[in-house]
Amino acid sequence: MLKIENLYATVGDTEILKGLSLELKAGEIHAIMGPNGAGKSTLAYALGGRPGYEVTEGSASFDGQDLLDMDPHERAAAGIFLGFQYPVEIPGVSNLQFLRESLNAQRAVRGEEALTGAEFIKLAKDKAALLKMDMDMLKRAVNVGFSGGEKKRNEMVQMGILDPKLAILDETDSGLDIDALRTVGSGINAIMRKPDKAVLLITHYQRLLDEVKPDFVHVLAAGRIVKTGGPELALQLENEGYEAIAEAA
Ligand SMILES: Nc1ncnc2c1ncn2[C@@H]1O[C@H](COP(=O)(O)OP(=O)(O)O)[C@@H](O)[C@H]1O
Ligand SMILES: [Mg+2]
């Protein structure tokens, strides 16, 4: 589904990704772990097409299409969802409005009809229930005044509504208490653990991986994948730290 080969990316004048290769097949969940500043968020942004993150070498394809050639909104419409480490607040725009516009914009690019108001509300209710999110919160302005954990749960509601093929989730577990972590974890499983979907889960901690069991774990250090393993690699990282493993690689 996603194939990244020898990717180099710069932010400003600094080269951050230095020859990163990674392949995700449908049905797989991959975790990426690595020290601060390794380039994890840069990878997520480069794949999402965020301005300022310039790919200078290498390739990335999504379902056989050249991803790097697509605009950010085309990438979203093709089925890529980006969950941010720091979700943005949008004052004056309600969650429901925002979600309906986003969904219908994506459907339009795909040549699908817009959902009616009633259809959309039913969908939003279903997904909010899955994430134990009150409908009142969906009526409020996007993320304004939400706690860190509420923002992350809200993001997972967005993900449920947009129903992407590939989710790239950047530290979705940061700021979550234990109950919220379980809710978010089971939400990710319910929405994305499917044979035709894939997830790239960027995280520092084992605890999210206890909920969302990865098929592969990669260590990202200094802009490259330096080690790949199964779920046991995450446990080893937690015990031994990144440095020992990155150096031994
Ligand atoms: N907008 C930016 N301008 C300049 N440097 C940046 C910017 N974003 C990230 N960096 C730098 O790129 C490196 C990788 O950052 P990032 O991808 O956020 O790492 P991670 O998510 O793995 O902690 C860091 O050294 C960071 O300071
Ligand atoms: Mg980051």
XYZ file of C-alpha atoms and ligand atoms in Angstrom:
277
model
C 0.000 0.000 0.000
C 2.743 2.442 0.997
C 6.240 2.065 -0.335
C 8.983 4.493 0.648
C 12.409 4.143 -0.883
C 15.582 5.986 0.062
C 13.703 9.109 1.136
C 15.656 12.271 1.880
C 13.808 15.309 3.227
C 14.847 18.735 4.421
C 13.168 21.226 6.699
C 14.490 24.720 6.023
C 18.137 24.078 5.243
C 18.482 21.023 7.458
C 18.442 17.523 6.108
C 16.310 15.447 8.482
C 15.420 12.246 6.632
C 18.487 10.543 5.228
C 17.680 7.549 3.097
C 14.578 6.169 4.785
C 12.967 3.062 3.310
C 9.780 1.425 4.534
C 6.989 -0.690 3.099
C 3.499 -1.182 4.518
C 1.175 -3.772 3.074
C -2.610 -3.838 3.445
C -3.688 -5.356 6.756
C -0.504 -4.368 8.576
C 0.165 -2.141 11.537
C 3.686 -0.770 11.795
C 5.048 1.093 14.798
C 7.845 3.611 14.491
C 9.796 4.402 17.615
C 12.882 6.522 18.051
C 14.555 9.251 20.052
C 13.413 12.874 20.030
C 14.528 14.706 16.935
C 15.041 11.506 14.930
C 12.672 12.686 12.197
C 9.466 10.816 13.074
C 7.172 13.818 12.734
C 9.113 14.947 9.670
C 8.323 11.602 8.035
C 4.617 12.019 8.822
C 4.559 15.571 7.454
C 6.558 14.692 4.346
C 4.083 11.897 3.577
C 1.157 14.225 4.210
C 2.656 16.872 1.928
C 2.961 19.638 4.481
C 4.518 22.788 2.996
C 8.082 23.384 4.196
C 8.949 19.698 4.242
C 10.853 19.178 1.032
C 11.679 15.778 -0.344
C 15.032 16.014 -2.107
C 15.618 12.407 -3.078
C 13.934 9.016 -3.119
C 10.353 7.985 -3.756
C 7.083 7.244 -2.023
C 4.122 5.541 -3.625
C 0.631 4.876 -2.339
C -1.368 2.128 -4.034
C 1.073 2.383 -6.923
C 0.581 6.148 -7.385
C 3.460 8.586 -6.955
C 2.570 10.110 -3.615
C 5.107 12.917 -3.839
C 3.433 14.145 -7.005
C 0.075 14.632 -5.290
C -1.228 17.742 -3.496
C -2.011 17.341 0.203
C -5.781 17.305 -0.456
C -5.338 14.663 -3.162
C -3.401 12.523 -0.715
C -6.227 12.862 1.804
C -8.860 12.033 -0.805
C -6.837 9.012 -1.892
C -7.282 7.727 1.656
C -4.370 8.954 3.764
C -5.148 10.296 7.216
C -2.590 12.170 9.260
C -3.039 12.346 13.024
C -0.981 15.152 14.470
C 1.275 15.205 17.498
C -0.243 18.605 18.252
C -3.821 18.839 16.882
C -4.754 22.354 15.748
C -7.548 24.448 17.203
C -9.987 26.099 14.789
C -11.994 28.796 16.595
C -15.385 29.604 15.079
C -15.761 26.309 13.205
C -17.699 23.524 14.869
C -16.376 20.002 14.820
C -19.460 18.776 12.988
C -19.175 21.470 10.317
C -15.487 20.797 9.901
C -15.952 17.039 9.633
C -18.837 17.266 7.200
C -16.941 19.684 4.956
C -13.814 17.520 5.089
C -15.674 14.338 4.308
C -17.721 15.811 1.485
C -14.667 17.519 -0.011
C -12.900 14.161 -0.088
C -15.959 12.441 -1.541
C -16.157 15.100 -4.262
C -12.539 14.472 -5.301
C -13.378 10.759 -5.505
C -16.490 11.488 -7.581
C -18.850 10.381 -4.796
C -22.013 12.182 -3.770
C -22.088 14.354 -0.641
C -23.746 12.844 2.422
C -27.035 14.442 3.440
C -27.223 16.131 6.830
C -29.099 13.184 8.324
C -26.687 10.618 6.918
C -23.757 12.589 8.233
C -25.196 12.991 11.738
C -25.817 9.268 11.976
C -22.239 8.546 10.944
C -20.861 11.119 13.395
C -22.930 9.665 16.249
C -21.680 6.145 15.544
C -18.052 7.188 15.501
C -18.368 9.437 18.541
C -19.887 6.525 20.477
C -16.975 4.334 19.472
C -14.565 6.848 20.989
C -16.829 7.577 23.971
C -17.079 11.176 22.879
C -20.076 13.243 23.841
C -22.050 14.675 20.897
C -21.914 18.040 22.670
C -18.177 18.076 22.105
C -18.735 17.589 18.408
C -20.860 20.721 18.389
C -18.080 22.813 19.915
C -15.378 24.640 17.937
C -12.655 22.272 16.723
C -10.336 21.461 19.638
C -10.839 24.870 21.286
C -10.574 24.408 25.035
C -10.191 20.637 24.659
C -7.738 18.883 26.956
C -4.814 17.050 25.354
C -6.635 13.740 25.687
C -9.887 15.143 24.274
C -8.028 16.446 21.232
C -6.606 13.020 20.554
C -9.957 11.331 20.958
C -11.478 13.941 18.699
C -8.856 13.132 16.107
C -9.836 9.486 16.231
C -13.482 10.483 15.690
C -12.290 12.401 12.615
C -10.437 9.312 11.490
C -13.530 7.164 11.946
C -15.636 9.536 9.884
C -13.104 9.922 7.083
C -12.484 6.145 7.080
C -8.998 6.282 5.508
C -7.040 3.421 3.954
C -3.812 4.467 5.602
C -3.537 6.250 8.934
C -0.282 7.865 9.981
C -0.641 8.612 13.676
C 1.998 10.800 15.287
C 2.202 10.281 19.048
C -1.527 9.798 19.377
C -0.854 8.501 22.880
C 0.789 11.663 24.188
C -1.263 13.376 26.864
C -3.672 10.472 27.323
C -4.527 9.032 30.715
C -4.870 5.279 31.027
C -8.607 5.124 30.335
C -8.351 7.460 27.345
C -5.455 5.388 26.049
C -7.607 2.274 26.090
C -10.470 4.082 24.386
C -8.189 5.492 21.708
C -6.435 2.148 21.272
C -9.673 0.226 20.841
C -10.908 2.992 18.520
C -7.831 2.567 16.308
C -8.386 -1.185 16.257
C -12.078 -0.874 15.435
C -11.524 1.650 12.651
C -8.237 0.495 11.129
C -7.569 -3.173 11.976
C -8.952 -4.388 8.643
C -7.512 -6.415 5.776
C -7.685 -3.476 3.358
C -6.181 -0.843 5.686
C -2.795 -0.068 7.180
C -1.480 2.025 10.060
C 1.822 3.734 10.721
C 1.873 4.345 14.449
C 4.525 6.718 15.734
C 4.964 6.318 19.461
C 7.467 6.463 22.289
C 5.778 4.012 24.568
C 4.879 0.392 24.825
C 1.554 1.140 26.475
C -0.201 2.102 23.210
C 1.274 -1.009 21.587
C -0.320 -3.116 24.327
C -3.661 -1.912 22.939
C -2.829 -1.726 19.255
C -0.609 -4.707 18.556
C 1.874 -3.929 15.787
C 2.963 -6.467 13.188
C 6.304 -4.702 12.772
C 8.303 -2.300 14.910
C 10.929 -0.002 13.394
C 13.538 2.117 15.088
C 14.038 5.487 13.436
C 17.302 7.173 14.381
C 19.095 10.055 12.661
C 16.706 10.068 9.724
C 16.772 6.377 8.793
C 15.234 3.086 9.859
C 18.117 1.438 11.715
C 16.338 -1.665 12.935
C 13.143 -3.582 12.231
C 11.595 -6.359 14.253
C 8.366 -7.705 15.669
C 6.455 -6.531 18.760
C 9.284 -7.808 20.968
C 11.533 -5.034 19.643
C 9.335 -2.437 21.350
C 9.757 -4.227 24.667
C 13.501 -4.404 24.147
C 13.562 -0.654 23.430
C 11.624 0.056 26.573
C 14.105 -1.969 28.619
C 17.353 -0.979 26.979
C 16.708 2.472 25.531
C 17.219 3.692 21.985
C 20.903 4.407 22.203
C 22.083 0.853 22.788
C 19.917 -0.476 19.979
C 20.721 2.289 17.502
C 24.452 1.850 18.156
C 24.332 -1.911 17.823
C 22.458 -1.622 14.499
N 10.010 23.512 11.219
C 11.264 23.161 11.557
N 12.298 24.012 11.393
C 13.557 23.640 11.707
N 13.894 22.455 12.204
C 12.912 21.577 12.395
C 11.554 21.866 12.079
N 10.804 20.801 12.354
C 11.658 19.881 12.829
N 12.914 20.348 12.848
C 14.087 19.621 13.320
O 14.103 18.377 12.670
C 14.557 17.357 13.528
C 13.541 16.238 13.533
O 12.332 16.698 14.082
P 11.040 15.795 14.203
O 10.761 15.181 12.883
O 9.996 16.626 14.824
O 11.565 14.685 15.209
P 10.744 13.644 16.099
O 9.310 13.732 15.731
O 11.370 12.322 15.775
O 11.000 14.024 17.527
C 14.775 18.004 14.882
O 16.141 18.249 15.052
C 13.991 19.288 14.782
O 14.563 20.287 15.589
Mg 7.585 14.188 16.703
